XYZ file of C-alpha atoms in Angstrom:
708
model
C -100.854 -162.526 110.764
C -100.046 -159.056 109.371
C -103.061 -156.770 109.094
C -102.688 -154.407 106.140
C -103.765 -150.809 106.562
C -105.025 -150.908 102.976
C -107.257 -153.877 103.715
C -108.782 -152.110 106.715
C -109.434 -148.966 104.671
C -110.947 -151.018 101.853
C -113.371 -152.762 104.202
C -114.367 -149.551 105.949
C -114.906 -147.761 102.643
C -117.058 -150.619 101.424
C -119.199 -150.284 104.540
C -119.412 -146.525 104.039
C -120.703 -146.970 100.518
C -123.114 -149.750 101.474
C -124.719 -147.664 104.212
C -125.840 -145.118 101.636
C -128.573 -147.427 100.337
C -130.715 -147.108 103.487
C -129.460 -143.686 104.640
C -130.552 -141.886 101.471
C -134.153 -142.741 102.379
C -133.986 -140.853 105.666
C -133.909 -137.452 103.976
C -137.103 -138.159 102.040
C -138.999 -139.600 104.985
C -137.680 -136.871 107.283
C -139.139 -134.199 105.006
C -142.496 -136.006 104.949
C -142.575 -136.194 108.750
C -141.717 -132.507 109.082
C -144.438 -131.444 106.650
C -147.012 -133.555 108.492
C -145.960 -132.051 111.827
C -145.980 -128.512 110.451
C -149.507 -128.673 109.066
C -150.817 -130.021 112.397
C -149.449 -127.016 114.287
C -152.289 -124.700 115.451
C -149.790 -121.818 115.700
C -149.422 -121.964 111.911
C -152.813 -123.238 110.740
C -155.180 -122.137 113.474
C -158.242 -124.117 114.575
C -158.165 -126.141 111.354
C -155.126 -127.983 112.771
C -156.757 -128.765 116.124
C -156.888 -132.392 117.177
C -160.034 -134.142 115.975
C -160.600 -132.117 112.791
C -160.620 -133.796 109.375
C -157.471 -131.837 108.480
C -155.661 -133.070 111.591
C -156.798 -136.662 111.125
C -155.639 -136.773 107.508
C -152.167 -135.487 108.338
C -151.971 -137.755 111.382
C -152.351 -140.730 109.042
C -149.716 -139.288 106.672
C -147.311 -138.724 109.567
C -147.613 -142.297 110.800
C -146.691 -143.575 107.367
C -143.831 -141.110 107.129
C -142.287 -142.540 110.306
C -141.760 -145.893 108.551
C -138.058 -145.534 107.766
C -137.236 -144.272 111.269
C -139.314 -146.787 113.201
C -137.831 -149.664 111.211
C -134.185 -148.548 111.080
C -132.812 -152.003 112.032
C -134.797 -153.740 109.298
C -133.824 -151.049 106.809
C -130.119 -151.626 107.471
C -130.474 -155.407 107.566
C -132.103 -155.425 104.125
C -130.234 -152.450 102.664
C -126.626 -153.239 103.566
C -126.348 -156.423 101.459
C -127.160 -154.338 98.380
C -123.728 -152.763 98.700
C -121.855 -155.471 100.591
C -122.726 -158.659 98.728
C -120.565 -159.312 95.682
C -123.059 -161.618 93.963
C -126.794 -162.323 93.968
C -127.533 -159.174 95.997
C -131.299 -159.696 96.030
C -130.977 -163.153 97.580
C -128.430 -161.788 100.049
C -131.021 -159.219 101.195
C -133.626 -161.952 101.769
C -131.131 -164.100 103.669
C -130.020 -161.168 105.828
C -133.621 -160.312 106.743
C -134.472 -163.888 107.679
C -131.305 -164.403 109.726
C -131.968 -161.156 111.610
C -135.517 -162.295 112.450
C -134.113 -165.626 113.649
C -131.632 -163.709 115.819
C -134.503 -161.639 117.250
C -136.610 -164.678 118.121
C -133.610 -166.327 119.821
C -132.950 -163.171 121.844
C -136.611 -162.932 122.841
C -136.650 -166.542 124.033
C -133.400 -166.236 126.007
C -134.471 -163.029 127.737
C -137.907 -164.493 128.508
C -136.248 -167.446 130.258
C -133.115 -165.905 131.740
C -133.616 -162.114 131.730
C -132.520 -161.615 135.369
C -129.358 -163.634 134.759
C -128.394 -161.133 132.063
C -129.387 -158.187 134.236
C -132.394 -157.345 132.051
C -135.899 -156.652 133.362
C -137.647 -158.213 130.386
C -141.072 -157.893 131.991
C -141.186 -154.120 131.451
C -142.782 -152.538 128.401
C -140.517 -151.711 125.439
C -140.742 -147.939 125.802
C -137.993 -145.347 125.119
C -135.365 -145.499 127.845
C -136.170 -149.078 128.825
C -133.436 -150.540 126.623
C -136.092 -152.718 124.969
C -137.924 -152.424 121.667
C -139.923 -154.497 119.198
C -138.696 -155.682 115.812
C -141.444 -157.075 113.565
C -143.544 -157.466 116.754
C -140.741 -159.393 118.468
C -139.761 -157.941 121.847
C -135.967 -157.698 122.104
C -133.174 -155.571 123.516
C -132.756 -152.382 121.514
C -129.557 -152.982 119.527
C -130.533 -150.357 116.945
C -128.534 -149.918 113.761
C -125.408 -151.391 115.396
C -126.993 -154.792 115.931
C -128.489 -154.666 112.447
C -125.127 -153.864 110.877
C -123.408 -156.713 112.733
C -126.043 -159.298 111.782
C -126.193 -158.055 108.183
C -122.397 -158.283 107.939
C -122.391 -161.845 109.251
C -125.171 -162.745 106.825
C -123.259 -161.304 103.869
C -120.158 -163.206 104.985
C -122.107 -166.479 105.058
C -123.647 -165.617 101.695
C -120.214 -165.112 100.136
C -118.871 -168.362 101.558
C -121.820 -170.703 101.120
C -124.163 -169.527 98.385
C -122.262 -171.241 95.557
C -121.209 -174.342 97.498
C -122.091 -177.566 95.683
C -123.839 -180.209 97.768
C -124.804 -183.814 96.835
C -128.017 -184.209 94.860
C -129.809 -185.853 97.777
C -129.111 -182.678 99.811
C -130.288 -180.380 97.029
C -132.809 -178.806 99.410
C -129.876 -177.371 101.349
C -128.364 -175.336 98.546
C -127.916 -171.660 97.781
C -130.004 -169.441 100.060
C -131.216 -172.431 102.070
C -127.654 -173.348 103.024
C -126.877 -169.756 103.960
C -129.969 -169.433 106.167
C -129.424 -172.816 107.844
C -125.855 -171.817 108.671
C -127.159 -168.473 109.932
C -129.753 -170.261 112.073
C -127.112 -172.147 114.040
C -124.711 -169.180 114.136
C -127.414 -166.942 115.626
C -127.736 -169.168 118.704
C -124.360 -168.150 120.190
C -124.608 -164.647 118.694
C -127.960 -164.028 120.395
C -126.546 -165.337 123.680
C -123.494 -163.059 123.389
C -125.741 -160.046 122.715
C -127.913 -160.863 125.742
C -124.756 -161.025 127.825
C -122.811 -157.965 126.621
C -125.472 -155.575 125.332
C -126.693 -154.394 128.778
C -123.069 -153.438 129.498
C -122.852 -151.694 126.128
C -126.077 -149.781 126.831
C -124.626 -148.585 130.135
C -121.511 -147.482 128.270
C -123.618 -145.567 125.739
C -125.339 -143.717 128.563
C -121.946 -142.753 130.003
C -120.729 -141.640 126.562
C -123.823 -139.520 126.090
C -123.168 -137.815 129.387
C -119.498 -137.224 128.524
C -120.180 -135.796 125.086
C -122.989 -133.570 126.314
C -120.766 -132.232 129.101
C -117.753 -131.778 126.790
C -119.517 -128.780 125.335
C -117.855 -126.591 122.733
C -114.695 -128.690 122.360
C -116.695 -131.877 121.772
C -118.691 -130.181 119.023
C -115.505 -128.790 117.438
C -113.712 -132.159 117.435
C -116.750 -134.025 116.108
C -117.279 -131.552 113.239
C -113.577 -131.404 112.360
C -113.373 -135.209 112.133
C -116.565 -135.419 110.096
C -115.116 -133.027 107.509
C -111.442 -134.058 107.427
C -112.346 -137.714 106.821
C -114.461 -137.016 103.725
C -111.627 -137.837 101.253
C -111.281 -141.305 102.793
C -115.017 -141.988 102.889
C -114.753 -142.784 106.600
C -116.726 -139.718 107.718
C -119.853 -141.905 107.724
C -118.512 -143.655 110.798
C -118.286 -140.322 112.614
C -121.733 -138.880 112.036
C -123.983 -141.918 111.594
C -123.865 -143.098 115.241
C -124.850 -139.559 116.254
C -127.501 -138.833 113.633
C -129.041 -142.291 113.277
C -127.670 -144.199 116.276
C -127.615 -143.886 120.048
C -124.257 -142.119 120.490
C -125.770 -138.936 121.919
C -129.539 -139.591 122.320
C -131.671 -142.703 122.082
C -132.659 -143.479 118.470
C -130.307 -140.799 117.140
C -130.609 -137.046 116.648
C -132.798 -137.297 113.519
C -135.536 -139.382 115.136
C -135.324 -137.646 118.524
C -135.636 -134.236 116.889
C -138.686 -135.163 114.839
C -140.354 -136.784 117.844
C -139.940 -133.612 119.926
C -140.313 -130.995 117.184
C -143.802 -129.932 118.237
C -142.706 -129.689 121.872
C -139.657 -127.570 120.959
C -141.779 -125.318 118.730
C -144.225 -124.520 121.538
C -141.625 -123.987 124.254
C -140.173 -120.561 125.036
C -137.112 -121.988 126.800
C -133.783 -121.536 124.971
C -133.047 -124.358 122.564
C -129.653 -124.930 124.163
C -131.542 -125.975 127.318
C -134.146 -128.026 125.482
C -131.753 -129.876 123.188
C -128.044 -129.414 123.978
C -127.257 -132.624 122.096
C -128.124 -130.810 118.857
C -124.632 -129.357 118.774
C -123.569 -132.634 117.192
C -125.669 -131.937 114.119
C -124.100 -128.553 113.417
C -121.761 -130.103 110.853
C -124.266 -128.939 108.232
C -123.409 -125.293 108.930
C -120.305 -125.359 106.762
C -122.309 -126.774 103.856
C -124.294 -123.558 103.675
C -121.888 -120.877 104.836
C -118.555 -122.176 103.524
C -119.584 -122.661 99.886
C -120.284 -118.958 99.080
C -116.997 -117.823 100.653
C -114.958 -120.485 98.856
C -116.650 -119.750 95.524
C -115.994 -116.016 95.865
C -112.344 -116.729 96.660
C -112.090 -118.841 93.491
C -113.764 -116.091 91.478
C -111.661 -113.168 92.702
C -108.388 -115.058 92.390
C -109.129 -116.304 88.862
C -107.722 -114.519 85.846
C -110.089 -111.693 84.810
C -110.663 -113.124 81.342
C -111.789 -116.442 82.850
C -114.110 -115.155 85.550
C -117.251 -115.093 83.404
C -116.914 -118.757 82.471
C -115.957 -119.664 86.030
C -119.055 -117.948 87.407
C -121.244 -120.110 85.179
C -120.053 -123.257 86.944
C -119.560 -121.844 90.438
C -123.147 -120.635 90.816
C -124.752 -124.087 90.265
C -122.173 -125.686 92.572
C -122.915 -123.186 95.350
C -126.673 -123.578 94.919
C -126.305 -127.363 95.146
C -124.219 -127.075 98.319
C -126.518 -124.556 99.998
C -129.828 -126.194 99.140
C -128.952 -129.889 99.262
C -125.749 -130.034 101.327
C -123.812 -131.695 98.470
C -120.404 -130.054 98.716
C -118.152 -132.370 96.704
C -118.069 -130.247 93.495
C -116.313 -127.496 95.457
C -114.431 -129.500 98.071
C -112.846 -132.016 95.743
C -111.659 -129.237 93.478
C -109.286 -127.747 96.033
C -108.636 -131.120 97.657
C -106.856 -132.255 94.511
C -105.000 -129.027 93.675
C -104.129 -128.042 97.249
C -104.800 -130.584 100.040
C -103.606 -128.018 102.556
C -106.709 -125.945 101.756
C -108.886 -128.897 102.729
C -107.228 -129.078 106.146
C -107.906 -125.355 106.608
C -111.483 -125.946 105.473
C -111.982 -128.705 108.075
C -110.510 -126.514 110.824
C -112.842 -123.653 109.905
C -115.827 -126.038 109.739
C -115.150 -127.246 113.281
C -114.648 -123.693 114.506
C -117.897 -122.514 112.904
C -119.931 -125.278 114.577
C -118.228 -124.718 117.941
C -118.783 -120.938 117.756
C -122.461 -121.348 117.011
C -122.836 -123.838 119.834
C -121.049 -121.450 122.198
C -123.655 -118.796 121.335
C -126.554 -121.166 121.977
C -127.337 -122.415 118.467
C -128.569 -126.000 118.357
C -131.054 -128.075 116.393
C -131.007 -130.551 113.523
C -128.726 -128.922 110.961
C -126.999 -131.845 109.261
C -128.188 -131.128 105.711
C -128.626 -128.121 103.474
C -131.038 -125.204 103.405
C -134.014 -127.500 102.783
C -133.343 -129.184 106.135
C -132.753 -125.814 107.770
C -136.077 -124.416 106.585
C -138.427 -127.340 107.109
C -136.860 -129.016 110.146
C -135.807 -125.902 112.035
C -136.592 -122.357 110.936
C -140.229 -122.641 109.863
C -141.598 -124.795 112.718
C -139.574 -123.094 115.489
C -139.309 -119.504 114.278
C -142.203 -118.186 116.383
C -140.465 -118.828 119.718
C -136.815 -119.205 118.703
C -136.266 -116.541 116.024
C -133.527 -114.844 118.040
C -131.365 -117.977 117.877
C -131.763 -118.109 114.115
C -130.748 -114.458 113.761
C -127.598 -115.290 115.747
C -127.040 -118.327 113.516
C -127.284 -116.291 110.309
C -125.027 -113.496 111.600
C -122.322 -115.936 112.694
C -122.691 -117.853 109.431
C -122.253 -114.734 107.294
C -119.203 -113.709 109.318
C -117.659 -117.120 108.735
C -118.492 -116.945 105.026
C -116.350 -113.816 104.982
C -113.609 -115.604 106.922
C -113.606 -118.450 104.398
C -113.318 -115.925 101.578
C -110.471 -113.961 103.177
C -108.491 -117.017 104.288
C -108.867 -118.905 101.005
C -108.096 -115.825 98.916
C -104.965 -115.120 100.974
C -103.715 -118.714 100.764
C -104.439 -119.045 97.039
C -102.527 -115.860 96.233
C -99.784 -116.428 98.798
C -98.902 -119.911 97.545
C -100.028 -119.366 93.938
C -102.424 -122.325 94.110
C -103.857 -123.418 90.777
C -107.517 -123.268 91.683
C -110.060 -123.001 88.813
C -109.313 -120.172 86.404
C -105.682 -119.703 87.505
C -103.767 -122.367 85.568
C -101.374 -121.008 82.944
C -102.213 -123.784 80.470
C -105.634 -124.660 81.820
C -107.595 -125.963 78.829
C -111.020 -125.028 80.131
C -112.403 -123.210 83.146
C -114.207 -125.817 85.233
C -114.442 -127.315 88.675
C -113.218 -130.614 87.308
C -111.362 -131.573 84.164
C -114.163 -132.594 81.818
C -112.292 -132.899 78.545
C -114.545 -134.422 75.900
C -113.810 -138.098 75.890
C -113.571 -139.258 72.295
C -113.606 -143.033 72.067
C -112.216 -144.468 68.858
C -113.773 -147.398 67.007
C -114.720 -149.420 70.043
C -116.666 -146.635 71.668
C -118.430 -144.905 68.802
C -121.817 -146.480 69.560
C -121.546 -146.487 73.348
C -123.373 -144.036 75.531
C -121.468 -141.825 77.968
C -121.902 -144.161 80.945
C -120.732 -147.176 78.933
C -117.596 -145.292 77.915
C -116.942 -144.154 81.465
C -117.276 -147.676 82.830
C -114.956 -149.128 80.187
C -112.395 -146.349 80.514
C -112.405 -146.515 84.313
C -111.939 -150.286 84.217
C -108.932 -149.949 81.925
C -107.443 -147.087 83.959
C -107.809 -149.233 87.106
C -105.628 -151.949 85.609
C -108.249 -154.138 83.953
C -110.525 -156.940 85.124
C -107.792 -159.007 86.715
C -106.836 -156.113 88.993
C -110.322 -155.609 90.486
C -111.090 -157.158 93.878
C -114.512 -155.621 94.468
C -116.577 -152.578 93.589
C -119.336 -150.622 95.274
C -120.540 -147.022 95.330
C -121.857 -144.274 97.571
C -123.893 -141.251 96.497
C -121.297 -139.911 94.062
C -118.233 -142.169 94.153
C -117.311 -145.476 92.568
C -115.345 -147.310 95.262
C -112.990 -149.970 93.967
C -110.479 -152.242 95.664
C -107.579 -153.234 93.412
C -104.936 -155.942 93.786
C -101.985 -153.883 92.540
C -102.389 -150.138 92.944
C -99.262 -149.478 90.854
C -101.356 -150.431 87.816
C -103.807 -147.600 88.477
C -103.255 -144.749 86.024
C -102.874 -141.098 87.097
C -105.932 -138.981 87.866
C -105.769 -137.370 84.423
C -106.768 -140.638 82.767
C -109.947 -140.701 84.858
C -110.856 -137.028 84.555
C -110.307 -137.176 80.816
C -112.835 -140.011 80.727
C -115.426 -137.879 82.513
C -114.654 -138.375 86.217
C -114.554 -135.402 88.551
C -111.436 -136.669 90.272
C -109.655 -139.597 91.899
C -108.803 -140.566 95.477
C -105.925 -143.059 95.457
C -105.397 -144.448 98.949
C -103.282 -147.551 98.517
C -105.426 -150.365 97.174
C -108.610 -148.445 97.988
C -109.572 -146.299 95.000
C -112.410 -143.815 94.741
C -113.436 -142.505 91.328
C -115.530 -139.345 91.743
C -118.280 -139.914 89.174
C -121.239 -137.787 90.268
C -124.906 -138.651 90.677
C -124.813 -141.058 87.706
C -122.580 -143.435 89.687
C -125.240 -146.186 90.148
C -125.601 -146.508 86.367
C -121.836 -146.405 85.832
C -121.343 -149.078 88.509
C -123.956 -151.304 86.852
C -122.081 -151.117 83.546
C -118.727 -151.530 85.298
C -119.879 -154.762 86.952
C -121.292 -156.020 83.650
C -117.867 -155.545 82.076
C -116.290 -157.579 84.883
C -118.472 -160.512 83.804
C -117.962 -160.004 80.048
C -115.383 -161.890 77.935
C -112.150 -159.958 77.446
C -112.663 -159.623 73.706
C -115.962 -157.794 74.265
C -114.461 -155.110 76.504
C -113.597 -151.895 74.596
C -110.127 -150.449 75.040
C -109.147 -146.794 75.026
C -105.907 -144.870 74.992
C -106.705 -143.135 78.281
C -103.155 -141.894 78.743
C -103.280 -140.245 75.336
C -106.632 -138.678 76.121
C -105.324 -137.472 79.471
C -102.373 -135.858 77.720
C -104.718 -134.222 75.211
C -106.706 -132.770 78.096
C -103.648 -130.848 79.254
C -103.006 -129.189 75.871
C -103.990 -125.548 75.295
C -107.610 -125.055 74.346
C -108.288 -125.325 70.624
C -110.466 -123.054 68.536
C -113.006 -125.869 68.210
C -113.199 -126.151 71.968
C -113.577 -122.385 72.315
C -116.517 -122.497 69.943
C -118.224 -124.890 72.364
C -118.516 -122.049 74.831
C -119.678 -119.487 72.262
C -122.135 -121.587 70.268
C -125.754 -121.141 69.282
C -128.675 -123.080 67.872
C -130.882 -121.948 64.997
C -134.597 -122.617 64.756
C -135.268 -126.176 63.540
C -138.669 -125.220 62.120
C -140.579 -122.131 61.011
C -143.399 -121.300 63.371
C -144.127 -120.218 66.952
C -141.522 -121.090 69.615
C -142.561 -121.843 73.217
C -140.588 -122.882 76.336
C -140.461 -126.627 76.853
C -142.570 -126.222 80.006
C -145.506 -125.276 77.741
C -145.230 -128.378 75.574
C -148.449 -130.419 76.070
C -146.592 -133.597 76.942
C -145.548 -134.331 80.522
C -142.412 -136.274 79.582
C -141.033 -133.251 77.742
C -142.560 -130.475 79.862
C -141.011 -131.963 83.036
C -137.601 -131.967 81.304
C -137.306 -135.681 81.914
C -135.939 -135.979 78.370
C -133.791 -132.837 78.697
C -134.144 -129.075 78.522
C -135.227 -127.449 75.297
C -138.048 -125.731 73.395
C -141.048 -126.520 71.204
C -142.065 -125.010 67.883
C -145.545 -125.226 66.375
C -144.559 -125.480 62.685
C -146.124 -123.551 59.815
C -143.740 -124.935 57.167
C -143.220 -128.538 56.051
C -139.469 -128.827 56.705
C -137.726 -129.719 59.976
C -134.078 -128.609 59.779
C -130.798 -129.056 61.639
C -130.273 -126.382 64.322
C -126.462 -126.610 64.045
C -123.628 -128.601 62.475
C -123.332 -132.207 63.601
C -124.169 -135.783 62.703
C -127.281 -137.944 62.805
C -127.097 -140.356 65.747
C -130.510 -141.969 65.408
C -133.549 -141.925 63.103
C -136.947 -143.533 63.702
C -137.017 -144.717 60.097
C -140.376 -146.518 60.245
C -142.359 -143.678 61.792
C -140.135 -140.713 60.900
C -141.406 -138.799 63.923
C -138.104 -138.506 65.809
C -134.360 -138.318 65.284
C -131.268 -137.574 67.334
C -128.288 -135.383 66.483
C -124.875 -135.007 68.048
C -123.566 -131.524 67.345
C -119.905 -130.751 66.714
C -119.810 -129.079 70.127
C -120.792 -132.342 71.839
C -124.359 -131.252 72.610
C -126.799 -134.106 71.990
C -130.342 -133.251 70.940
C -133.554 -135.136 70.292
C -136.044 -133.724 67.776
C -139.539 -135.145 68.267
C -142.201 -134.183 65.711
C -145.715 -133.974 67.123
C -147.450 -135.459 70.146
C -148.280 -139.179 69.859
C -147.580 -139.044 66.111
C -145.832 -142.398 66.412
C -149.339 -143.810 65.944
C -149.388 -142.500 62.335
C -146.784 -145.136 61.402
C -144.894 -142.759 59.127
C -147.892 -141.469 57.157
C -147.211 -137.762 56.594
C -143.477 -138.018 57.357
C -140.618 -138.204 54.842
C -137.181 -138.656 56.409
C -134.464 -136.993 54.337
C -131.384 -138.218 56.263
C -130.077 -141.488 57.672
C -128.032 -142.519 60.717
C -124.397 -141.485 60.336
C -125.035 -138.574 57.951
C -123.235 -135.290 58.580
C -125.479 -132.232 58.544
C -125.007 -128.480 58.504
C -127.138 -125.869 60.227
C -130.299 -125.393 58.149
C -130.099 -128.748 56.332
C -133.492 -130.384 55.826
C -134.016 -133.422 58.042
C -137.686 -134.385 57.695
C -140.539 -133.268 55.456
C -143.913 -133.334 57.194
C -147.527 -132.922 56.133
C -148.913 -130.596 58.789
C -152.515 -130.817 57.572
C -152.445 -134.615 57.578
C -151.103 -134.618 61.169
C -153.876 -132.279 62.305
C -156.614 -134.214 60.465
C -155.420 -137.371 62.202
C -156.114 -135.607 65.488
C -152.529 -135.003 66.583
C -150.692 -131.858 67.668
C -147.802 -131.119 65.216
C -145.728 -129.196 67.785
C -142.095 -130.214 67.326
C -139.850 -130.471 70.362
C -136.088 -130.179 70.594
C -134.613 -131.535 73.856
C -130.909 -131.323 74.757
C -130.449 -134.688 76.448
C -127.050 -133.835 77.973
C -127.907 -130.232 78.830
C -126.521 -130.682 82.365
C -122.997 -130.626 80.893
C -123.561 -127.140 79.450
C -123.983 -124.752 82.343
C -124.386 -121.661 80.117
C -127.088 -123.140 77.833
C -129.940 -120.631 77.591
C -133.021 -120.784 75.368
C -134.828 -117.897 73.686
C -138.203 -116.690 75.022
C -141.543 -117.324 73.310
C -141.637 -115.771 69.804
C -142.164 -116.450 66.098
C -139.074 -117.979 64.452
C -137.771 -118.874 60.996
C -135.988 -122.159 60.337
C -132.218 -121.806 59.896
C -132.283 -118.057 60.627
C -133.652 -117.288 64.096
C -131.348 -118.023 67.043
C -133.186 -120.073 69.662
C -130.359 -120.908 72.092
C -126.851 -119.856 73.122
C -124.252 -121.797 75.103
């Protein structure tokens, strides 16, 4: 049998995406654990944090709850993996996986209770760290960690795919669907549990040897690990490099994340160098490049861009750098130069490995896998009192390497005339990714952005018949196709709103962004829909349009403004007395307490939606693409239209200053409601330069309240 490289990559990528479901929880729970540990530290909070006080007891309870995700890592993976791996009935697959894993655990417990010495396991000892034993749902077993969970979950998903839809005779109806899957898993777990009892002690001994080798490999080991973690990002296989270190037993029992949190208080109170206390922490230094590379790369982009494009470029570089530094999300920058100049990405990976190795050589170690938030709360704040010198060294080295990134990238961009953002001769817009406005024709006029993306991506991937499976990670839609020659060029995807495309044989990755779960949901719905209900788009035509010189209309999008939509007093949206608006959950914007009866259009556009019965809200899509919601009053929906006269209807074109709604302010107030009118830009995240005016009195149709 011939094993295809594409098939292997597809399967590995699917695993990489599936593992994100449980892994994304670790960051949240890790922050909760760190906060609980910090506030129980007497060095920071004095006697109030001493053991036995009410303060200490409260945070002790919080900390125990915060350990949930880390203490139940196997169960988290067993339940979480089927979400991404199962191709149908994911919820049932999760239940089946959990039950089969518990069956496996009970079988292992029974076998080791009877024949522990035969397997070379002292099963009489307590399941403490270092014993090789643990408890899962109060079942004492060998500690197989996330590896055992992944294997059992994978087998469960396989059985689910093969057996869930199998028809059985009516008289065997009890053994159907999930029951059939679990029964098959029951009998499969007998030999699997026996095999684990037999080989896992050998594997544990091997892990101990590997830990010793990696720890003793020093600087080179850290360099190679970090280089591989970065260079494999385009393939999605970098998860298989760092996860066994951060969340598995590759370098310390339970993984670096758990080990670090368990010993954080001890490290904070010790005056010994961190390199002596925790040398294994060198394998979490891959987060260093997330903080120190981004500023250097961004500056190189800025200073190599054409002078007339630098201002616009800065508007999108600053948010990308902030995202990378604070959260460790580097794709907006990395995928930009990956697509225009892959050679730069190789240089980037080499520098990332060198940065981590250099820091390790100078004694820097800790838990630095994420962004600045991880740095502050898991390292700098709790340990600064006794380890501040190491952090000074870390910052100095980091700043030096930021300069190296800037110099090297600037030299290479100029030397080879690389078309990084702001340098293209016919570049339609200055951006990190091609985000040409995707104008659907008839079929897409009433679809939201995510619907259009899903439909356009499906068509650009060759249609329903070309899709084998689909999953996603944090930002990417991962698709396996039958015939990769049917996949359209990257321009068809970026024109439809994607940030980019990774085409690796039959394994395709569409870089969508943080909205990828919603896009995937719509994508999968289209796979189940009849062909005649699936919209079609001329994606090749749109892609070609995206490469044309920028039009005057497009230029106006980046030099546009909004006029006041009511006469009265304008306040920032944060001051609006409604949590949904004040929190910007509906979008960024402003509020105006009206003194005149007319609500007007803030700019040219069309009416997308009108609450005709109540008249208290309507939506506009401006000619620039900005989408806004105008909501009149707080809770005025309860007036059922009394005091509101809508002057437009859905589909109408409007000009700036046109009257939209006539309101009776006195009637609204007498009814006990606040007449403040809110304008929220629902897609404000696509307009990096959008800025609203400060608090002031404004006149409808005359005062400028926003520029973008």
